[in-house]
């Protein structure tokens, strides 16, 4: 693919995302009501001033209040963007730690274990190697599960019963003293439970905190982009929820001007109140997306514990060098630090009193704006007020929207894309076969001494005696330096 095709593809993706943002912004804009309200105030002021009495006042207050309000709104937007950017950096840390951890497991954990002569192995050498590959691949799947669990945790979606998470963790122990989980067998390992049927109180934290959606109907699969089909196909005793579960779009989000009728309906009729509340559970009374509730379950923490226990087993078996064990521990610590930092961003919003006071100051400013600019603009007061409302209120709404960057809004972080990127990276790591380095270092297509000597590695080994030993190789390396040093200092390409 040439550069022009790549550029065209990038432009198309950017325009598609921009069109999607425009569609969502104007379809369910929370500032539509305010824009209409203050435009009507400006129209009233202009009409009364033209027909009856001049309502214009001195614009001195406009200058003072506008300066203060601008500084406060700028601070509000900057604070929200800092939270947004911090969330992005933390997800980058998760991506980096996941790759490093997968590389340590896949490449540095040996595929052969030391055998005890006193205890003959139950498996053949090939079976033993296959078991170790399955073991390492399973732990890398848990690394992928961490990012997916973190995504659901930040969005207030508790539990593990999701189409993109359950297949990655369904094999983990479910009950006390049960070494494995089998949905077909009620989560009890064969022969591990005796005659006593385990109860829900015997469930481990990962499963006990995920037991809410017991009677949820299985959702219909969409005929669109479905990366969940690439995951293992596991039957669950509980219907799995979709990987993406954004808030429902209701009539109140499409037409915010009808919200007063919603209040009236809730006050007059219990039946209407129940109907409205059931159709808008994901949004508050104003049609605004509800902030996610604090989730008590912590699936990411449980996954980190399993990854740490794997490190413990490697150290007990002497399968990991101390330096690599330190690197492994550092990556686990990086995942834990990122999890705690994102939890802090999610659960610590801007103080409510600050937001309310800022909103009241904004309303007072916009309500007085037509009175103060009428003497200078006349009929242009109406469009000027509309433009000022759109500009100032838009900045405030941007800060409010990106304050929690982990949701489903158009300007939130693409958590699903981050998780899929981690999935691609982990599969790329496991695609590395780890073959003997001699198989590719001494290949015919390898020219290690270029540009001075363009002989292949195998040819260099075959003609070593005729080249005055290693002295010729050292002279060749010095000549390489002279050529590269002189020919790479051109200021411009031809």
Tab-separated table of C-alpha atoms in Angstrom:
chain	number	residue	atom	x	y	z
A	1	UNK	CA	0.000	0.000	0.000
A	2	UNK	CA	1.499	3.354	-1.020
A	3	UNK	CA	1.598	6.532	1.038
A	4	UNK	CA	-1.268	8.101	-0.899
A	5	UNK	CA	-3.570	5.175	-0.126
A	6	UNK	CA	-2.560	5.245	3.544
A	7	UNK	CA	-3.210	8.988	3.731
A	8	UNK	CA	-6.605	8.569	2.060
A	9	UNK	CA	-7.552	5.819	4.501
A	10	UNK	CA	-6.523	7.945	7.502
A	11	UNK	CA	-8.518	10.907	6.191
A	12	UNK	CA	-11.595	8.758	5.700
A	13	UNK	CA	-11.379	7.421	9.240
A	14	UNK	CA	-10.921	10.930	10.618
A	15	UNK	CA	-13.895	12.283	8.665
A	16	UNK	CA	-16.044	9.347	9.752
A	17	UNK	CA	-15.224	10.017	13.383
A	18	UNK	CA	-15.850	13.763	12.924
A	19	UNK	CA	-19.222	13.128	11.269
A	20	UNK	CA	-20.147	10.775	14.107
A	21	UNK	CA	-19.263	13.433	16.674
A	22	UNK	CA	-21.294	16.079	14.808
A	23	UNK	CA	-24.261	13.700	14.600
A	24	UNK	CA	-24.207	12.888	18.295
A	25	UNK	CA	-23.505	16.466	19.303
A	26	UNK	CA	-26.475	17.914	17.501
A	27	UNK	CA	-28.761	14.965	18.045
A	28	UNK	CA	-28.613	15.021	21.817
A	29	UNK	CA	-26.931	18.292	22.701
A	30	UNK	CA	-27.536	19.157	26.324
A	31	UNK	CA	-27.083	22.861	25.622
A	32	UNK	CA	-29.939	23.104	23.104
A	33	UNK	CA	-32.393	24.204	25.772
A	34	UNK	CA	-30.054	26.911	27.076
A	35	UNK	CA	-29.321	28.112	23.542
A	36	UNK	CA	-33.031	28.452	22.799
A	37	UNK	CA	-33.793	30.086	26.144
A	38	UNK	CA	-31.173	32.824	25.943
A	39	UNK	CA	-31.952	33.465	22.278
A	40	UNK	CA	-35.583	34.095	23.272
A	41	UNK	CA	-34.437	36.497	26.003
A	42	UNK	CA	-32.373	38.419	23.442
A	43	UNK	CA	-35.351	38.510	21.063
A	44	UNK	CA	-37.608	39.819	23.821
A	45	UNK	CA	-35.107	42.528	24.797
A	46	UNK	CA	-34.678	43.720	21.210
A	47	UNK	CA	-38.423	43.741	20.438
A	48	UNK	CA	-39.356	45.629	23.598
A	49	UNK	CA	-36.505	48.100	23.102
A	50	UNK	CA	-37.558	48.776	19.502
A	51	UNK	CA	-41.300	48.974	20.102
A	52	UNK	CA	-41.791	50.207	23.673
A	53	UNK	CA	-38.955	51.031	26.023
A	54	UNK	CA	-35.187	50.929	25.698
A	55	UNK	CA	-33.905	48.169	27.996
A	56	UNK	CA	-30.222	48.800	27.316
A	57	UNK	CA	-27.864	49.211	30.294
A	58	UNK	CA	-24.223	50.133	30.765
A	59	UNK	CA	-21.790	47.455	29.483
A	60	UNK	CA	-19.272	48.002	32.296
A	61	UNK	CA	-20.488	44.966	34.219
A	62	UNK	CA	-20.140	42.899	31.046
A	63	UNK	CA	-16.400	43.599	30.904
A	64	UNK	CA	-15.681	42.764	34.541
A	65	UNK	CA	-17.904	39.685	34.772
A	66	UNK	CA	-16.834	38.412	31.352
A	67	UNK	CA	-13.143	38.512	32.283
A	68	UNK	CA	-13.663	36.631	35.541
A	69	UNK	CA	-16.008	34.115	33.932
A	70	UNK	CA	-13.559	33.478	31.103
A	71	UNK	CA	-10.760	32.686	33.528
A	72	UNK	CA	-12.958	30.341	35.560
A	73	UNK	CA	-14.234	28.501	32.469
A	74	UNK	CA	-10.680	28.192	31.171
A	75	UNK	CA	-9.607	26.664	34.465
A	76	UNK	CA	-12.585	24.293	34.378
A	77	UNK	CA	-11.796	23.116	30.857
A	78	UNK	CA	-8.069	22.757	31.597
A	79	UNK	CA	-8.778	20.686	34.710
A	80	UNK	CA	-11.092	18.397	32.747
A	81	UNK	CA	-8.565	18.008	29.938
A	82	UNK	CA	-5.850	17.130	32.458
A	83	UNK	CA	-8.053	14.293	33.682
A	84	UNK	CA	-8.697	13.214	30.082
A	85	UNK	CA	-5.005	13.223	29.207
A	86	UNK	CA	-4.083	11.453	32.433
A	87	UNK	CA	-6.521	8.684	31.545
A	88	UNK	CA	-4.888	8.332	28.122
A	89	UNK	CA	-1.406	8.134	29.624
A	90	UNK	CA	-2.531	5.504	32.098
A	91	UNK	CA	-3.936	3.356	29.298
A	92	UNK	CA	-0.610	3.708	27.489
A	93	UNK	CA	1.066	2.416	30.636
A	94	UNK	CA	-1.262	-0.597	30.639
A	95	UNK	CA	-0.469	-1.293	26.991
A	96	UNK	CA	3.287	-1.105	27.634
A	97	UNK	CA	3.147	-3.241	30.790
A	98	UNK	CA	0.985	-5.840	29.029
A	99	UNK	CA	3.469	-6.178	26.178
A	100	UNK	CA	6.474	-6.379	28.464
A	101	UNK	CA	4.798	-8.924	30.714
A	102	UNK	CA	3.761	-11.067	27.750
A	103	UNK	CA	7.296	-10.996	26.350
A	104	UNK	CA	8.748	-12.151	29.665
A	105	UNK	CA	6.276	-15.024	29.910
A	106	UNK	CA	6.416	-16.136	26.289
A	107	UNK	CA	10.146	-15.793	25.581
A	108	UNK	CA	11.971	-16.088	28.895
A	109	UNK	CA	9.926	-18.738	30.674
A	110	UNK	CA	11.490	-21.978	29.370
A	111	UNK	CA	9.496	-24.574	27.454
A	112	UNK	CA	11.395	-27.341	29.210
A	113	UNK	CA	11.318	-28.129	32.901
A	114	UNK	CA	13.991	-29.864	34.936
A	115	UNK	CA	13.080	-33.478	35.535
A	116	UNK	CA	13.589	-35.204	38.834
A	117	UNK	CA	15.214	-38.634	38.192
A	118	UNK	CA	13.499	-40.027	41.284
A	119	UNK	CA	10.052	-39.055	39.921
A	120	UNK	CA	9.485	-40.175	36.346
A	121	UNK	CA	7.242	-37.890	34.316
A	122	UNK	CA	3.732	-38.985	33.370
A	123	UNK	CA	4.008	-37.291	29.972
A	124	UNK	CA	6.234	-37.606	26.978
A	125	UNK	CA	8.659	-34.845	26.072
A	126	UNK	CA	6.341	-33.529	23.357
A	127	UNK	CA	3.332	-33.585	25.682
A	128	UNK	CA	5.277	-31.792	28.384
A	129	UNK	CA	6.324	-29.051	25.983
A	130	UNK	CA	2.737	-28.653	24.780
A	131	UNK	CA	1.519	-28.334	28.374
A	132	UNK	CA	4.017	-25.548	29.012
A	133	UNK	CA	2.972	-23.683	25.874
A	134	UNK	CA	-0.671	-23.945	26.953
A	135	UNK	CA	0.313	-22.693	30.399
A	136	UNK	CA	2.091	-19.630	29.053
A	137	UNK	CA	-0.638	-18.876	26.509
A	138	UNK	CA	-3.232	-19.057	29.275
A	139	UNK	CA	-1.399	-16.503	31.400
A	140	UNK	CA	-1.084	-14.185	28.400
A	141	UNK	CA	-4.849	-14.481	27.949
A	142	UNK	CA	-5.170	-13.272	31.535
A	143	UNK	CA	-3.057	-10.234	30.627
A	144	UNK	CA	-5.546	-9.495	27.867
A	145	UNK	CA	-8.393	-10.070	30.313
A	146	UNK	CA	-6.957	-7.420	32.641
A	147	UNK	CA	-7.419	-4.629	30.103
A	148	UNK	CA	-10.935	-5.796	29.227
A	149	UNK	CA	-11.894	-6.070	32.897
A	150	UNK	CA	-10.443	-2.619	33.497
A	151	UNK	CA	-12.594	-1.221	30.693
A	152	UNK	CA	-15.804	-2.601	32.199
A	153	UNK	CA	-14.762	-1.596	35.709
A	154	UNK	CA	-14.213	2.045	34.707
A	155	UNK	CA	-17.607	2.132	32.975
A	156	UNK	CA	-19.389	0.972	36.105
A	157	UNK	CA	-20.168	-2.441	34.608
A	158	UNK	CA	-19.612	-4.914	37.416
A	159	UNK	CA	-18.892	-8.605	37.091
A	160	UNK	CA	-17.296	-10.750	34.416
A	161	UNK	CA	-20.328	-11.881	32.424
A	162	UNK	CA	-19.485	-10.066	29.203
A	163	UNK	CA	-18.919	-11.456	25.753
A	164	UNK	CA	-15.362	-10.126	25.595
A	165	UNK	CA	-14.330	-10.979	29.179
A	166	UNK	CA	-15.956	-14.227	30.284
A	167	UNK	CA	-14.188	-16.459	27.696
A	168	UNK	CA	-10.834	-15.225	29.026
A	169	UNK	CA	-11.461	-15.924	32.734
A	170	UNK	CA	-14.116	-18.659	32.813
A	171	UNK	CA	-11.532	-21.346	33.666
A	172	UNK	CA	-10.421	-19.652	36.902
A	173	UNK	CA	-11.404	-21.261	40.241
A	174	UNK	CA	-14.942	-20.437	41.275
A	175	UNK	CA	-15.546	-22.127	44.608
A	176	UNK	CA	-13.415	-22.719	47.675
A	177	UNK	CA	-11.201	-25.799	47.304
A	178	UNK	CA	-12.296	-26.232	43.668
A	179	UNK	CA	-9.219	-26.222	41.392
A	180	UNK	CA	-11.101	-25.310	38.225
A	181	UNK	CA	-14.351	-23.931	36.883
A	182	UNK	CA	-16.647	-25.818	34.570
A	183	UNK	CA	-19.948	-24.116	33.665
A	184	UNK	CA	-21.353	-27.437	32.523
A	185	UNK	CA	-20.557	-28.916	35.918
A	186	UNK	CA	-21.839	-26.072	38.044
A	187	UNK	CA	-18.362	-24.662	38.558
A	188	UNK	CA	-17.139	-27.662	40.582
A	189	UNK	CA	-14.176	-29.730	39.560
A	190	UNK	CA	-14.895	-33.432	39.123
A	191	UNK	CA	-14.336	-35.231	42.376
A	192	UNK	CA	-13.509	-32.013	44.228
A	193	UNK	CA	-16.764	-31.322	46.024
A	194	UNK	CA	-17.765	-34.652	47.476
A	195	UNK	CA	-21.453	-34.945	48.245
A	196	UNK	CA	-21.752	-31.367	49.429
A	197	UNK	CA	-23.190	-28.967	46.869
A	198	UNK	CA	-21.335	-25.635	47.119
A	199	UNK	CA	-23.457	-22.565	47.776
A	200	UNK	CA	-23.066	-19.002	46.590
A	201	UNK	CA	-21.318	-18.181	49.868
A	202	UNK	CA	-18.537	-20.564	48.852
A	203	UNK	CA	-17.803	-18.580	45.699
A	204	UNK	CA	-14.504	-16.770	45.399
A	205	UNK	CA	-14.562	-12.936	45.122
A	206	UNK	CA	-14.230	-12.888	41.331
A	207	UNK	CA	-17.466	-14.889	40.960
A	208	UNK	CA	-19.343	-13.800	44.065
A	209	UNK	CA	-19.226	-10.168	43.019
A	210	UNK	CA	-20.324	-11.069	39.503
A	211	UNK	CA	-23.571	-12.807	40.336
A	212	UNK	CA	-25.970	-9.937	39.624
A	213	UNK	CA	-27.154	-10.689	36.079
A	214	UNK	CA	-28.635	-14.095	36.888
A	215	UNK	CA	-31.956	-13.588	35.060
A	216	UNK	CA	-30.865	-11.327	32.214
A	217	UNK	CA	-32.079	-12.353	28.785
A	218	UNK	CA	-29.363	-13.236	26.341
A	219	UNK	CA	-28.829	-10.213	24.046
A	220	UNK	CA	-29.108	-10.564	20.315
A	221	UNK	CA	-25.809	-10.420	18.491
A	222	UNK	CA	-25.448	-7.501	16.149
A	223	UNK	CA	-24.556	-7.989	12.510
A	224	UNK	CA	-21.688	-5.536	12.707
A	225	UNK	CA	-18.058	-5.492	13.801
A	226	UNK	CA	-17.751	-8.316	16.349
A	227	UNK	CA	-14.194	-8.948	17.563
A	228	UNK	CA	-15.642	-11.162	20.332
A	229	UNK	CA	-15.952	-13.957	17.759
A	230	UNK	CA	-12.156	-14.288	17.886
A	231	UNK	CA	-12.312	-15.347	21.542
A	232	UNK	CA	-12.872	-18.903	22.809
A	233	UNK	CA	-16.462	-20.135	22.517
A	234	UNK	CA	-17.509	-21.001	26.065
A	235	UNK	CA	-20.996	-21.853	27.292
A	236	UNK	CA	-21.990	-19.764	30.302
A	237	UNK	CA	-24.574	-20.555	32.958
A	238	UNK	CA	-25.428	-16.843	32.950
A	239	UNK	CA	-26.340	-14.907	29.773
A	240	UNK	CA	-23.428	-12.743	28.705
A	241	UNK	CA	-23.904	-9.030	28.283
A	242	UNK	CA	-22.530	-7.235	25.204
A	243	UNK	CA	-18.960	-6.021	25.159
A	244	UNK	CA	-20.327	-2.505	24.607
A	245	UNK	CA	-23.384	-1.438	26.570
A	246	UNK	CA	-23.831	2.321	26.058
A	247	UNK	CA	-26.769	4.204	27.624
A	248	UNK	CA	-30.017	4.032	25.714
A	249	UNK	CA	-31.050	6.962	23.555
A	250	UNK	CA	-34.556	8.056	24.560
A	251	UNK	CA	-36.954	10.806	23.574
A	252	UNK	CA	-35.587	12.922	26.413
A	253	UNK	CA	-32.086	12.940	24.913
A	254	UNK	CA	-33.336	13.723	21.413
A	255	UNK	CA	-35.662	16.524	22.560
A	256	UNK	CA	-34.424	18.007	25.855
A	257	UNK	CA	-37.119	20.664	25.631
A	258	UNK	CA	-39.673	18.008	26.608
A	259	UNK	CA	-37.966	17.330	29.951
A	260	UNK	CA	-40.490	19.471	31.934
A	261	UNK	CA	-43.236	17.129	30.714
A	262	UNK	CA	-41.230	14.251	32.141
A	263	UNK	CA	-41.175	15.940	35.525
A	264	UNK	CA	-44.933	16.548	35.288
A	265	UNK	CA	-45.593	12.934	34.336
A	266	UNK	CA	-43.554	11.652	37.254
A	267	UNK	CA	-45.462	13.870	39.642
A	268	UNK	CA	-48.959	13.005	38.362
A	269	UNK	CA	-48.966	9.319	37.594
A	270	UNK	CA	-47.206	6.354	39.142
A	271	UNK	CA	-47.699	4.363	35.965
A	272	UNK	CA	-46.182	7.098	33.847
A	273	UNK	CA	-43.369	7.431	36.363
A	274	UNK	CA	-42.563	3.739	36.138
A	275	UNK	CA	-42.667	3.814	32.327
A	276	UNK	CA	-40.361	6.799	32.096
A	277	UNK	CA	-37.902	5.487	34.636
A	278	UNK	CA	-37.746	2.066	32.979
A	279	UNK	CA	-37.050	3.626	29.570
A	280	UNK	CA	-34.324	5.927	30.815
A	281	UNK	CA	-32.429	4.043	33.484
A	282	UNK	CA	-29.068	5.116	32.043
A	283	UNK	CA	-29.841	8.850	32.170
A	284	UNK	CA	-30.945	11.240	34.865
A	285	UNK	CA	-34.028	13.460	35.017
A	286	UNK	CA	-32.451	16.030	32.673
A	287	UNK	CA	-31.671	13.425	30.022
A	288	UNK	CA	-27.975	13.560	30.831
A	289	UNK	CA	-25.894	10.379	30.986
A	290	UNK	CA	-25.636	9.187	34.568
A	291	UNK	CA	-22.199	8.908	36.113
A	292	UNK	CA	-21.283	5.242	36.591
A	293	UNK	CA	-21.873	3.914	40.056
A	294	UNK	CA	-18.978	2.787	42.182
A	295	UNK	CA	-18.477	-0.889	41.483
A	296	UNK	CA	-17.728	-3.016	44.522
A	297	UNK	CA	-16.309	-5.937	42.551
A	298	UNK	CA	-12.777	-5.555	41.282
A	299	UNK	CA	-12.116	-8.090	38.556
A	300	UNK	CA	-8.843	-6.403	37.453
A	301	UNK	CA	-7.429	-6.855	40.951
A	302	UNK	CA	-8.375	-10.532	40.957
A	303	UNK	CA	-6.615	-11.035	37.618
A	304	UNK	CA	-3.480	-9.307	38.931
A	305	UNK	CA	-3.489	-11.725	41.864
A	306	UNK	CA	-3.528	-14.706	39.503
A	307	UNK	CA	-0.649	-13.226	37.501
A	308	UNK	CA	1.288	-12.715	40.735
A	309	UNK	CA	0.624	-16.308	41.806
A	310	UNK	CA	2.057	-17.476	38.475
A	311	UNK	CA	5.257	-15.590	39.249
A	312	UNK	CA	5.366	-17.318	42.630
A	313	UNK	CA	5.107	-20.739	40.973
A	314	UNK	CA	7.888	-19.849	38.534
A	315	UNK	CA	10.176	-18.790	41.358
A	316	UNK	CA	9.470	-21.961	43.329
A	317	UNK	CA	10.401	-24.051	40.312
A	318	UNK	CA	13.540	-22.026	39.610
A	319	UNK	CA	12.297	-21.209	36.093
A	320	UNK	CA	12.931	-17.473	36.107
A	321	UNK	CA	16.174	-15.600	36.665
A	322	UNK	CA	16.198	-12.978	39.462
A	323	UNK	CA	16.553	-10.080	37.003
A	324	UNK	CA	13.586	-11.304	34.964
A	325	UNK	CA	11.586	-11.882	38.143
A	326	UNK	CA	12.240	-8.253	39.086
A	327	UNK	CA	11.079	-7.109	35.656
A	328	UNK	CA	7.969	-9.287	35.992
A	329	UNK	CA	7.205	-7.737	39.385
A	330	UNK	CA	7.706	-4.221	37.989
A	331	UNK	CA	5.169	-4.830	35.230
A	332	UNK	CA	2.639	-6.191	37.732
A	333	UNK	CA	3.239	-3.081	39.821
A	334	UNK	CA	2.707	-0.897	36.748
A	335	UNK	CA	-0.672	-2.556	36.118
A	336	UNK	CA	-1.674	-2.046	39.758
A	337	UNK	CA	-0.553	1.597	39.751
A	338	UNK	CA	-2.472	2.349	36.561
A	339	UNK	CA	-5.565	0.665	37.970
A	340	UNK	CA	-5.437	2.740	41.163
A	341	UNK	CA	-4.805	5.992	39.282
A	342	UNK	CA	-7.705	5.450	36.858
A	343	UNK	CA	-9.967	4.535	39.741
A	344	UNK	CA	-9.013	7.831	41.354
A	345	UNK	CA	-9.848	9.769	38.183
A	346	UNK	CA	-13.170	7.988	37.841
A	347	UNK	CA	-14.340	8.279	41.450
A	348	UNK	CA	-13.173	11.848	42.153
A	349	UNK	CA	-15.166	14.290	40.010
A	350	UNK	CA	-14.978	18.060	40.100
A	351	UNK	CA	-16.753	19.270	43.295
A	352	UNK	CA	-20.475	19.696	42.714
A	353	UNK	CA	-20.599	23.109	44.441
A	354	UNK	CA	-17.991	24.435	42.021
A	355	UNK	CA	-19.956	23.229	39.007
A	356	UNK	CA	-23.261	24.648	40.270
A	357	UNK	CA	-21.794	28.045	41.099
A	358	UNK	CA	-20.055	28.256	37.727
A	359	UNK	CA	-23.258	27.334	35.912
A	360	UNK	CA	-25.260	29.982	37.824
A	361	UNK	CA	-22.662	32.664	37.020
A	362	UNK	CA	-22.842	31.663	33.353
A	363	UNK	CA	-26.624	31.926	33.279
A	364	UNK	CA	-26.562	35.370	34.914
A	365	UNK	CA	-23.957	36.557	32.435
A	366	UNK	CA	-25.876	35.300	29.384
A	367	UNK	CA	-29.182	36.649	30.713
A	368	UNK	CA	-27.690	40.159	31.134
A	369	UNK	CA	-25.751	40.058	27.857
A	370	UNK	CA	-28.621	41.288	25.565
A	371	UNK	CA	-29.318	44.275	27.852
A	372	UNK	CA	-25.670	45.351	27.753
A	373	UNK	CA	-24.949	44.963	24.024
A	374	UNK	CA	-28.281	46.237	22.633
A	375	UNK	CA	-27.123	49.847	22.430
A	376	UNK	CA	-24.164	48.833	20.232
A	377	UNK	CA	-25.664	46.091	18.011
A	378	UNK	CA	-29.413	46.680	17.797
A	379	UNK	CA	-31.066	43.827	15.915
A	380	UNK	CA	-27.719	42.035	15.785
A	381	UNK	CA	-28.094	41.487	19.522
A	382	UNK	CA	-30.083	38.311	18.801
A	383	UNK	CA	-27.479	36.452	16.714
A	384	UNK	CA	-24.657	37.807	18.892
A	385	UNK	CA	-26.315	36.424	22.018
A	386	UNK	CA	-26.875	33.085	20.291
A	387	UNK	CA	-23.249	32.937	19.229
A	388	UNK	CA	-21.993	33.895	22.706
A	389	UNK	CA	-24.204	31.238	24.305
A	390	UNK	CA	-22.979	28.604	21.861
A	391	UNK	CA	-19.354	29.572	22.440
A	392	UNK	CA	-19.287	29.880	26.232
A	393	UNK	CA	-21.721	27.101	27.014
A	394	UNK	CA	-19.894	24.859	24.540
A	395	UNK	CA	-16.617	25.296	26.414
A	396	UNK	CA	-18.332	24.438	29.675
A	397	UNK	CA	-19.995	21.370	28.170
A	398	UNK	CA	-16.671	20.167	26.759
A	399	UNK	CA	-15.137	20.278	30.211
A	400	UNK	CA	-18.098	18.442	31.684
A	401	UNK	CA	-18.045	15.782	28.958
A	402	UNK	CA	-14.345	14.900	29.144
A	403	UNK	CA	-14.204	15.059	32.940
A	404	UNK	CA	-14.787	11.299	33.055
A	405	UNK	CA	-13.076	10.001	29.884
A	406	UNK	CA	-13.974	6.338	30.384
A	407	UNK	CA	-17.596	6.278	29.223
A	408	UNK	CA	-19.429	5.914	25.922
A	409	UNK	CA	-19.676	9.563	24.867
A	410	UNK	CA	-18.343	10.645	21.472
A	411	UNK	CA	-15.358	12.439	23.010
A	412	UNK	CA	-14.453	9.766	25.550
A	413	UNK	CA	-11.388	7.585	25.216
A	414	UNK	CA	-11.711	4.635	22.865
A	415	UNK	CA	-11.320	1.958	25.529
A	416	UNK	CA	-12.582	-0.754	23.194
A	417	UNK	CA	-9.937	0.199	20.635
A	418	UNK	CA	-7.222	0.143	23.315
A	419	UNK	CA	-8.259	-3.360	24.407
A	420	UNK	CA	-8.282	-4.615	20.827
A	421	UNK	CA	-4.843	-3.079	20.283
A	422	UNK	CA	-3.513	-4.943	23.321
A	423	UNK	CA	-5.102	-8.129	21.980
A	424	UNK	CA	-3.337	-7.702	18.635
A	425	UNK	CA	-0.003	-7.053	20.346
A	426	UNK	CA	-0.287	-10.124	22.572
A	427	UNK	CA	-1.143	-12.362	19.633
A	428	UNK	CA	1.803	-10.937	17.730
A	429	UNK	CA	4.085	-11.794	20.653
A	430	UNK	CA	2.801	-15.371	20.864
A	431	UNK	CA	3.245	-15.737	17.099
A	432	UNK	CA	7.001	-15.489	17.716
A	433	UNK	CA	8.192	-19.084	17.517
A	434	UNK	CA	11.352	-18.577	19.552
A	435	UNK	CA	13.419	-20.715	17.189
A	436	UNK	CA	17.150	-21.231	17.516
A	437	UNK	CA	18.968	-18.010	16.697
A	438	UNK	CA	21.408	-19.940	14.502
A	439	UNK	CA	18.559	-20.692	12.099
A	440	UNK	CA	18.302	-17.076	10.965
A	441	UNK	CA	21.581	-15.414	11.987
A	442	UNK	CA	23.710	-17.589	9.705
A	443	UNK	CA	21.217	-17.554	6.819
A	444	UNK	CA	22.269	-16.739	3.249
A	445	UNK	CA	20.247	-13.500	3.182
A	446	UNK	CA	22.007	-11.995	6.212
A	447	UNK	CA	24.832	-9.572	5.334
A	448	UNK	CA	26.106	-8.434	8.746
A	449	UNK	CA	29.223	-6.581	7.483
A	450	UNK	CA	27.522	-4.394	4.864
A	451	UNK	CA	28.160	-1.959	3.259
A	452	UNK	CA	31.904	-2.661	2.905
A	453	UNK	CA	31.574	-6.420	2.696
A	454	UNK	CA	28.303	-7.723	1.274
A	455	UNK	CA	29.051	-11.381	1.816
A	456	UNK	CA	26.424	-13.440	3.613
A	457	UNK	CA	26.995	-14.829	7.100
A	458	UNK	CA	27.483	-18.360	5.778
A	459	UNK	CA	30.020	-17.110	3.205
A	460	UNK	CA	31.938	-15.232	5.879
A	461	UNK	CA	32.248	-18.399	7.943
A	462	UNK	CA	33.404	-20.392	4.910
A	463	UNK	CA	36.140	-17.909	3.936
A	464	UNK	CA	37.393	-17.054	7.429
A	465	UNK	CA	40.826	-18.577	6.829
A	466	UNK	CA	41.420	-16.585	3.664
A	467	UNK	CA	40.553	-13.289	5.318
A	468	UNK	CA	43.422	-13.131	7.812
A	469	UNK	CA	41.139	-14.142	10.645
A	470	UNK	CA	39.308	-11.547	12.737
A	471	UNK	CA	41.683	-8.752	11.745
A	472	UNK	CA	39.948	-8.421	8.387
A	473	UNK	CA	36.572	-8.290	10.122
A	474	UNK	CA	37.717	-5.483	12.417
A	475	UNK	CA	39.090	-3.494	9.461
A	476	UNK	CA	35.787	-4.006	7.678
A	477	UNK	CA	33.860	-2.627	10.659
A	478	UNK	CA	36.109	0.458	10.728
A	479	UNK	CA	35.548	0.991	6.983
A	480	UNK	CA	31.789	0.672	7.586
A	481	UNK	CA	31.976	3.463	10.121
A	482	UNK	CA	33.860	5.746	7.712
A	483	UNK	CA	31.315	5.188	4.925
A	484	UNK	CA	28.247	5.607	7.123
A	485	UNK	CA	29.714	8.638	8.873
A	486	UNK	CA	30.431	10.424	5.587
A	487	UNK	CA	27.370	9.435	3.548
A	488	UNK	CA	24.690	10.033	6.198
A	489	UNK	CA	25.567	13.683	6.895
A	490	UNK	CA	23.847	15.131	3.840
A	491	UNK	CA	21.440	17.884	4.820
A	492	UNK	CA	18.868	17.045	2.147
A	493	UNK	CA	17.778	14.025	0.174
A	494	UNK	CA	18.239	14.074	-3.565
